[in-house]
Every structure is written in C-alpha cells, then in structure tokens.
XYZ file of C-alpha atoms in Angstrom:
463
model
C 5.180 -22.545 4.943
C 6.911 -23.292 1.666
C 10.142 -21.399 1.061
C 10.117 -19.146 -2.000
C 13.785 -18.406 -2.578
C 17.008 -17.508 -0.809
C 17.722 -13.828 -0.185
C 20.425 -12.344 -2.405
C 23.547 -10.726 -0.978
C 21.936 -7.269 -1.163
C 18.670 -8.439 0.385
C 20.376 -10.388 3.180
C 22.517 -7.346 4.007
C 19.379 -5.243 4.349
C 17.619 -7.898 6.436
C 20.566 -8.269 8.827
C 21.069 -4.521 9.053
C 17.412 -4.001 9.913
C 17.510 -6.659 12.615
C 20.815 -5.691 14.241
C 20.821 -1.893 13.876
C 17.414 -0.904 15.262
C 15.595 -0.640 11.960
C 18.430 0.997 10.031
C 17.556 0.936 6.294
C 13.796 0.721 7.013
C 11.952 2.762 4.363
C 8.823 4.913 4.671
C 7.031 6.386 1.667
C 4.388 9.066 2.205
C 1.623 9.314 -0.390
C -1.175 11.859 -0.036
C -4.362 11.302 -2.054
C -7.355 13.598 -2.573
C -9.976 11.271 -1.115
C -11.325 10.011 2.215
C -11.991 6.328 2.924
C -14.073 4.349 5.370
C -12.341 1.717 7.499
C -14.077 -1.178 5.740
C -13.393 0.270 2.295
C -9.708 0.775 2.970
C -9.311 -2.588 4.689
C -10.850 -4.431 1.734
C -8.620 -2.574 -0.726
C -5.509 -3.449 1.278
C -6.441 -7.152 1.355
C -6.916 -7.136 -2.430
C -3.599 -5.278 -2.735
C -1.773 -7.956 -0.776
C -3.420 -10.638 -2.894
C -1.912 -9.199 -6.050
C 1.665 -8.576 -4.845
C 3.946 -11.309 -3.496
C 6.149 -8.851 -1.602
C 3.173 -8.008 0.634
C 2.794 -11.669 1.636
C 6.492 -12.415 2.111
C 8.204 -13.175 5.415
C 11.895 -13.888 6.101
C 12.948 -17.146 7.739
C 16.382 -18.477 8.680
C 17.254 -22.046 7.672
C 20.692 -23.561 8.327
C 22.325 -20.150 8.656
C 20.792 -18.695 5.492
C 17.859 -16.329 5.050
C 14.914 -17.290 2.850
C 11.713 -15.638 1.695
C 8.603 -17.647 2.461
C 4.975 -16.857 1.773
C 3.133 -15.787 4.877
C -0.447 -14.793 5.645
C -2.109 -11.705 4.256
C -2.331 -8.409 6.164
C -2.695 -8.914 9.895
C -5.264 -7.234 12.108
C -4.999 -3.573 13.033
C -2.606 -2.208 14.251
C 0.017 -4.774 13.123
C -0.091 -3.928 9.425
C -2.982 -1.540 8.868
C -3.360 1.514 11.064
C -6.327 3.822 10.563
C -7.155 7.139 12.187
C -7.382 10.899 11.767
C -4.423 13.197 11.261
C -3.559 14.143 14.870
C -4.331 17.724 15.838
C -1.325 19.964 15.329
C 0.637 17.287 13.448
C 1.994 17.637 9.918
C 2.401 14.864 7.327
C 6.145 15.100 7.969
C 5.644 14.429 11.668
C 3.832 11.190 10.929
C 6.429 10.126 8.397
C 9.092 10.595 11.057
C 7.072 8.519 13.517
C 6.643 5.695 11.016
C 10.316 5.809 10.074
C 11.290 5.271 13.707
C 8.626 2.682 14.576
C 10.698 -0.392 13.744
C 9.105 -3.388 12.057
C 9.794 -6.438 14.265
C 12.380 -8.907 13.033
C 10.732 -12.199 12.093
C 7.323 -10.610 11.632
C 5.504 -8.738 8.892
C 7.828 -6.932 6.474
C 5.572 -3.929 5.880
C 2.949 -1.692 7.438
C 0.422 0.827 6.086
C -0.829 3.795 8.093
C -3.717 5.944 6.891
C -4.310 9.362 8.447
C -7.393 11.255 7.264
C -7.354 15.042 7.117
C -11.093 15.645 6.775
C -10.803 19.419 6.633
C -8.544 19.180 3.565
C -10.349 16.175 2.091
C -7.150 14.134 1.778
C -5.797 10.900 3.210
C -2.115 10.562 4.035
C -0.830 7.032 3.424
C 2.478 5.848 4.926
C 3.906 2.644 3.474
C 6.748 1.375 5.680
C 8.757 -1.729 4.750
C 11.869 -3.738 5.385
C 14.287 -2.734 2.612
C 14.950 -6.401 1.772
C 11.619 -6.638 -0.068
C 11.763 -3.548 -2.256
C 13.753 -0.941 -4.137
C 12.795 2.267 -5.906
C 11.259 0.455 -8.877
C 9.218 -1.995 -6.848
C 8.023 0.710 -4.460
C 6.549 2.718 -7.319
C 4.870 -0.379 -8.732
C 3.564 -1.379 -5.306
C 1.928 1.994 -4.733
C 0.490 1.986 -8.249
C -1.349 -1.246 -7.425
C -2.650 0.263 -4.167
C -4.052 3.230 -6.103
C -5.690 0.822 -8.544
C -7.384 -1.021 -5.689
C -8.558 2.244 -4.120
C -9.774 3.961 -7.282
C -10.324 1.187 -9.826
C -8.062 -1.578 -11.089
C -7.466 -2.447 -14.756
C -9.516 -5.403 -15.970
C -6.517 -7.732 -16.322
C -5.271 -7.119 -12.749
C -4.121 -10.461 -11.355
C -1.503 -11.840 -8.967
C 2.083 -11.117 -10.002
C 4.783 -13.835 -9.836
C 7.671 -13.930 -7.406
C 10.905 -12.537 -8.783
C 14.264 -14.273 -9.087
C 17.356 -14.117 -6.906
C 19.724 -11.509 -8.344
C 22.773 -13.553 -7.267
C 21.730 -16.251 -9.740
C 21.477 -13.881 -12.722
C 24.232 -12.882 -15.146
C 25.426 -9.354 -14.458
C 26.149 -7.176 -17.500
C 28.786 -4.480 -17.061
C 27.533 -1.011 -18.073
C 29.245 0.599 -21.044
C 31.165 3.791 -20.350
C 33.194 6.272 -22.370
C 35.180 7.332 -19.318
C 38.853 6.322 -19.283
C 39.655 3.788 -16.600
C 40.491 5.583 -13.373
C 42.908 4.566 -10.649
C 41.673 1.805 -8.375
C 39.269 3.016 -5.688
C 40.829 2.642 -2.210
C 39.444 -0.242 -0.180
C 38.635 1.957 2.813
C 37.780 5.623 3.323
C 40.872 7.728 3.909
C 39.076 10.122 6.242
C 35.884 8.673 7.760
C 33.239 10.903 9.319
C 33.247 10.503 13.119
C 29.957 10.263 14.982
C 29.080 13.325 17.014
C 27.690 11.027 19.727
C 28.050 7.268 19.887
C 24.886 6.458 21.814
C 23.659 2.989 22.849
C 21.428 1.462 20.179
C 18.184 1.816 22.175
C 18.782 5.572 22.252
C 19.361 6.029 18.519
C 16.858 7.275 15.985
C 16.521 8.675 12.479
C 15.533 12.122 11.250
C 15.335 14.086 8.014
C 15.308 17.659 6.767
C 13.315 18.439 3.598
C 14.891 20.820 1.074
C 12.217 20.838 -1.621
C 12.287 22.989 -4.739
C 9.414 24.782 -6.421
C 8.541 23.967 -10.044
C 10.183 27.276 -11.096
C 13.399 26.467 -9.212
C 13.353 22.933 -10.600
C 13.016 24.147 -14.169
C 15.937 26.546 -13.627
C 18.110 23.633 -12.443
C 17.123 21.587 -15.495
C 18.016 24.498 -17.786
C 21.395 24.902 -16.042
C 22.091 21.184 -16.535
C 21.098 21.212 -20.209
C 23.358 24.179 -20.944
C 26.365 22.481 -19.340
C 25.800 18.888 -20.390
C 25.119 17.638 -16.850
C 22.517 15.193 -15.607
C 20.233 16.083 -12.719
C 21.918 13.427 -10.584
C 25.341 14.913 -11.312
C 24.088 18.357 -10.360
C 22.627 17.369 -7.006
C 25.482 14.998 -6.147
C 27.945 17.839 -6.702
C 25.806 20.319 -4.784
C 25.607 17.873 -1.867
C 29.357 17.190 -1.888
C 30.268 20.883 -2.033
C 27.782 21.794 0.697
C 28.909 19.021 3.031
C 32.586 19.762 2.399
C 32.184 23.453 3.146
C 30.178 22.753 6.288
C 32.724 20.295 7.668
C 35.923 21.910 6.370
C 36.866 18.960 4.151
C 38.459 18.956 0.719
C 37.697 15.297 -0.093
C 34.745 13.070 0.649
C 33.886 9.463 -0.090
C 30.759 9.694 -2.225
C 28.296 6.813 -2.616
C 25.736 6.715 -5.429
C 22.778 4.323 -5.436
C 22.167 2.541 -8.737
C 19.449 0.206 -9.936
C 20.556 -3.211 -11.184
C 17.213 -4.173 -12.741
C 18.385 -3.599 -16.331
C 21.831 -5.068 -15.777
C 21.062 -8.757 -16.050
C 21.347 -10.719 -19.278
C 18.378 -12.997 -18.533
C 15.679 -10.376 -18.327
C 15.053 -6.669 -18.825
C 12.353 -6.637 -16.160
C 12.112 -8.255 -12.750
C 8.883 -8.591 -10.809
C 8.370 -6.650 -7.656
C 9.470 -8.846 -4.735
C 13.094 -8.189 -3.933
C 15.764 -5.513 -3.925
C 17.960 -5.008 -6.993
C 20.184 -2.060 -6.195
C 23.764 -1.323 -5.313
C 25.870 1.539 -4.093
C 28.919 2.645 -6.058
C 31.695 4.360 -4.121
C 34.109 6.910 -5.575
C 36.184 9.481 -3.640
C 35.540 13.046 -4.758
C 38.200 15.727 -4.290
C 36.958 19.306 -4.120
C 39.850 21.537 -5.138
C 38.100 24.884 -5.218
C 37.366 24.739 -8.952
C 34.072 25.730 -10.532
C 30.844 23.855 -9.902
C 31.068 22.373 -13.397
C 34.643 21.201 -12.731
C 33.510 19.334 -9.623
C 30.465 17.936 -11.439
C 32.685 16.536 -14.188
C 35.020 15.035 -11.575
C 32.034 13.357 -9.910
C 30.769 12.111 -13.276
C 34.106 10.611 -14.309
C 34.806 9.060 -10.912
C 31.341 7.545 -10.659
C 31.355 6.136 -14.199
C 34.768 4.531 -13.748
C 33.830 3.048 -10.368
C 30.464 1.842 -11.692
C 32.105 0.094 -14.644
C 34.609 -1.583 -12.310
C 31.999 -2.716 -9.771
C 30.839 -6.346 -9.721
C 28.108 -7.956 -7.591
C 29.270 -9.412 -4.299
C 27.988 -12.846 -3.283
C 28.683 -13.687 0.354
C 27.371 -16.292 2.723
C 24.697 -14.981 5.039
C 26.835 -15.663 8.112
C 29.574 -13.493 6.586
C 27.037 -10.760 5.913
C 25.845 -10.865 9.504
C 29.429 -10.496 10.754
C 29.964 -7.484 8.476
C 26.788 -5.853 9.811
C 27.902 -6.507 13.389
C 31.147 -4.689 12.568
C 29.130 -1.752 11.239
C 27.112 -1.743 14.465
C 30.325 -1.410 16.465
C 31.700 1.450 14.344
C 32.126 4.979 15.634
C 32.165 6.660 12.237
C 30.591 6.570 8.802
C 32.492 6.252 5.505
C 30.980 9.123 3.557
C 27.812 10.647 2.094
C 25.292 9.231 -0.382
C 22.703 10.198 -2.993
C 19.701 8.135 -4.085
C 17.280 9.056 -6.866
C 13.997 7.349 -7.758
C 13.474 9.633 -10.748
C 10.050 10.840 -11.955
C 7.366 9.481 -9.654
C 4.285 10.344 -11.707
C 4.858 7.647 -14.328
C 5.402 4.876 -11.771
C 2.092 5.697 -10.042
C 0.116 4.879 -13.173
C -3.250 6.156 -14.333
C -4.328 7.411 -10.895
C -1.288 9.631 -10.362
C -3.485 12.735 -10.682
C -5.124 11.779 -7.359
C -1.756 12.097 -5.599
C -1.096 15.452 -3.937
C 2.191 14.712 -2.130
C 5.008 12.182 -2.165
C 8.272 11.511 -0.349
C 10.426 8.472 0.416
C 12.959 8.490 3.256
C 15.212 5.727 4.604
C 15.892 5.225 8.318
C 19.515 6.167 9.073
C 19.651 5.104 12.718
C 23.178 3.760 12.358
C 24.601 6.713 10.415
C 26.289 4.191 8.116
C 26.379 7.180 5.787
C 27.018 10.539 7.372
C 24.235 12.103 5.303
C 21.976 10.827 2.508
C 20.220 12.971 -0.070
C 16.963 11.397 -1.243
C 15.857 12.813 -4.593
C 12.730 12.369 -6.678
C 10.705 14.308 -9.231
C 6.980 14.787 -8.744
C 4.849 16.968 -11.033
C 7.973 18.517 -12.476
C 9.419 19.634 -9.138
C 12.417 18.152 -7.349
C 11.789 16.751 -3.897
C 14.868 16.500 -1.674
C 15.308 15.215 1.859
C 18.516 14.903 3.881
C 18.299 11.885 6.192
C 20.689 11.157 9.042
C 21.073 9.255 12.307
C 20.455 10.840 15.693
C 22.404 11.596 17.786
C 25.198 10.115 15.628
C 25.325 13.055 13.213
C 25.785 16.608 14.469
C 22.571 18.494 13.690
C 24.614 21.635 12.925
C 26.287 19.742 10.065
C 22.886 18.787 8.639
C 21.531 22.331 8.897
C 24.700 23.821 7.420
C 24.635 21.365 4.526
C 20.945 22.044 3.862
C 21.522 25.815 3.884
C 24.448 25.610 1.473
C 22.629 23.095 -0.728
C 19.808 25.574 -1.216
C 22.373 28.311 -1.925
C 24.023 26.140 -4.596
C 20.613 25.707 -6.248
C 19.905 29.440 -6.116
C 23.305 30.259 -7.647
C 22.727 27.807 -10.481
C 19.208 29.096 -11.064
C 20.519 32.646 -11.389
C 23.553 31.819 -13.521
C 23.726 33.195 -17.028
C 24.571 30.884 -19.984
C 28.188 29.770 -19.718
C 28.460 31.086 -16.172
C 29.070 28.980 -13.066
C 28.287 29.699 -9.412
C 30.623 32.274 -7.941
C 33.864 31.238 -6.183
C 33.544 29.768 -2.683
C 35.806 29.713 0.372
C 38.684 27.237 0.029
C 37.909 23.662 0.964
C 39.693 22.150 3.912
C 39.676 25.455 5.802
C 37.591 26.319 8.834
C 34.066 24.976 8.601
C 31.349 27.344 7.453
C 29.146 28.324 10.426
C 25.926 26.335 10.272
C 22.622 28.181 10.326
C 19.348 26.383 11.081
C 17.126 26.056 8.034
C 14.477 23.571 9.076
C 13.362 21.760 12.156
C 14.284 18.154 12.759
C 11.986 15.338 11.762
C 10.197 13.396 13.153
C 9.304 15.948 15.802
C 9.137 19.042 13.581
C 6.459 20.766 11.575
C 6.566 21.734 7.958
C 4.845 21.971 4.638
C 4.118 18.956 2.523
C 7.017 17.821 0.369
C 8.121 15.297 -2.186
C 10.619 12.506 -2.055
C 13.194 9.851 -2.978
C 14.464 6.257 -2.259
C 17.217 3.664 -1.525
C 20.712 1.368 -2.246
C 23.363 -1.163 -0.652
C 26.957 -2.413 -0.574
C 29.623 -3.739 1.828
C 31.230 -0.797 3.608
C 27.999 0.146 5.314
C 25.633 -2.728 4.390
C 23.010 -0.316 3.135
C-alpha cells in the first residue's frame, strides 16, 4: 500500500503509547440516536462513511524506524470493525462504553471500531466509536460523527471524499497572544509526583471512569457564576478539579495539565482535514494556598496562559519517542492531573444533532500517566463531566473523594450570591478529606445516561 505521510511527534507518541501501554490513550465516544437500524442498513452506511473519511481507511506502518500512515482497506467484517447486537439485559450505556474502552484495538491492525447496541424498548441505538488516538482529536471526532449521522439520516448533496491532512510537524507554529506577564520558568519535572496505589503488571491493568454530569439548571448556574467573575468555563472546572483533588489527597500544590487544540495555530492554514491529531498538553504547577475559589482560578488562568505562550512543538525521532514511552511504562507514579474540553458538541454534529439523545467521550487511562483526567463537554446546554483513571494504579477512594468534592464545588458556586465566593475550606496540605463513594466504577457499574468530553499529548506522559 502507498504511504500517505509520516506521523507527527504527537501522533507517533499516541501510537507508541497505545501499542506499549495496553491501549492507554485509546478513545471511546458514545453517541445515542433516536432510531433503530437493520444490520444491512447500518453496514451500508458505515461503508459509505469510511469511503468519505480518510481516517477510517488509515493504518499505521513502520518503515526504517519511523511510523507512517498508509491507506488500508475499508471496514472489515464483523466483529473486527463493526459490531451489531442488542443492548444486553441489565446493562447500561455506561457499561458498554467501559467495555469498549478496555477492549484494546490491536497494534498493526484497524485503527477504529464501531459498536451498535439497539435498545428496542426505548427506540434508540447506542453507537460506540472507538479509535487509536493517533488518528483523531476533539475536532476530528466531532466531524467524523457528523458524517456518520449524515450517512444514517441523509447526507448533503455535495458529500464527497475528504482529502488527507498534513503533518503538523511540517507546519509553521504561531505562538498564541497573551496579556499575562511572563511567569517563572516551569520546572522540568514534577516536584511531587502522584504515586500509584498499586503497580500491577500490564496484563492486569484497566481503565475506568466516574461520570459527574450536571443538569441544565446547574450548568446555567455555573455559567452565570463565571460571567459575574470574568472566568471561562474551562478555568472554573480546572480550578474545581484542582481544589477537589488537593483536598482529597492532602496536597497544597499539583502539576496541572491542560489539553489545547493546535488546529488554529499554524500559519499555513486555519483548517486541517480530519485525519490526524493536532493537540498538545500544557503543564503549569498550581499552588492552592487556601485563598478563595476566584483567587485559585486566577492563579490557574495566569499560570496556564504563561506556560501556553512559552510552549513550542516538540519534534523527536520516532525511536526517541518509543524510548520515552517505555520509560513511562516503567514508572510507578504519574506527574499530575489533567483537564480536556471538546466544547459544545451540538454544533459539531451538524444538521442531525437533534437525533442525538446522549453523548460522552472518555480516554483509556490504563497507565495512569495522569493521576486523574476530567473530560468536559457541553451537550444541549448541559455540562457533561467524566473522571477517568487507571485501575488499579489510582486509589478508587481518591477518585470518589474528588468526584464528591467536585460536585460540592459546583453546588457552592451555583448558590453563591453576586460577588460572593464558595465558603472557606480546610487548609490544603493537611490530612486528606475522607472519601465518600459517589458513583460506581465503570466499566462494571450502572448509571444514567450522561454526556462527555475528549483528549491531548506531550512528553512527560506521552498522552
């Protein structure tokens, strides 16, 4: 097969991480639609879908020590890439998303899989799109699912094959403008990494997530709080996550990673086609000194902006990337916590978004290369949150405690009067707050339908 292009630094890091760390960084997006499909109907739509999008035909091949995209065949036979069946009795959509997240795509094979589970009593079909992170980011995932909806419910007349995108390493990076004064240099390594609760052999590791979704009323209250205090939604939830994790673990400082899209940061083009991953993770330590929520949010904002302005793309040889991933695989700790945000989902799903009744994206965290990741998205005006983590690497009590306090932070903000901030909290760095269970672990748990989020990457943890 003809080679398409070399994988960029970010894409190669994801590909190596997936292959060496038991599917770590694999992504599963759940999309529920208000329709039922026959096997032939769905199969034909998926084949048309793959014909339109290069990322669905891509494979990864190694040549002379470097990784390349090449064009492979279309969707393989069931169950390799298309799995059809009913929603299992007693199972929730979250259960299936957990199963898909932990069912690792084979290295060297197809880079994606679609599972359809029909709930005939409810008249809906749950779709689970699982892919190797090297082929997609938040932007391309939304566009990919939009095309699938078009093929299921009617495509626009001008729907044709899209071109392959370019290698981000070969584009000219444009530094984002910032009004934040230059901060002190970010340390090269975390000062206080997060130790694994259990360092299990790789075959025994898995990934799980806890949803912490907000109602439309709660979401609107958070937006109002942010508007009154000049904060962005991302700043609010990043601060809430940092405070909640710090209180749960008894820390007063945490290395905080924020996923950012690079798609509008290249001089050559304002838009890149869908094949490929154009994201990064910006790292900035955040000290929690017991000040108000707004104080901590402003500290996060300033630290992130300064670190983002100082960041530059890394271009490494693929052998060097593999060595860095092998070092991550041997680690017994994670550097910090992370937030990713795909923003409003409705717009990216296109004209058929009204057929969608549920949405969530979660990334496999088998390796716990971040101690905890908050996936954030907005669907029909409500915030969907999910805390993903590696098992048994991360202590479940830490996840439950963080989720409980995260919801408390939201409730305090929602009930705050104008000019008021959430009430004082226990001092940071003291004894950890006792963790109380708030939700059962995924993939094995049960729960109501929720909404979602999506991904990032960068040296320290290669994704």
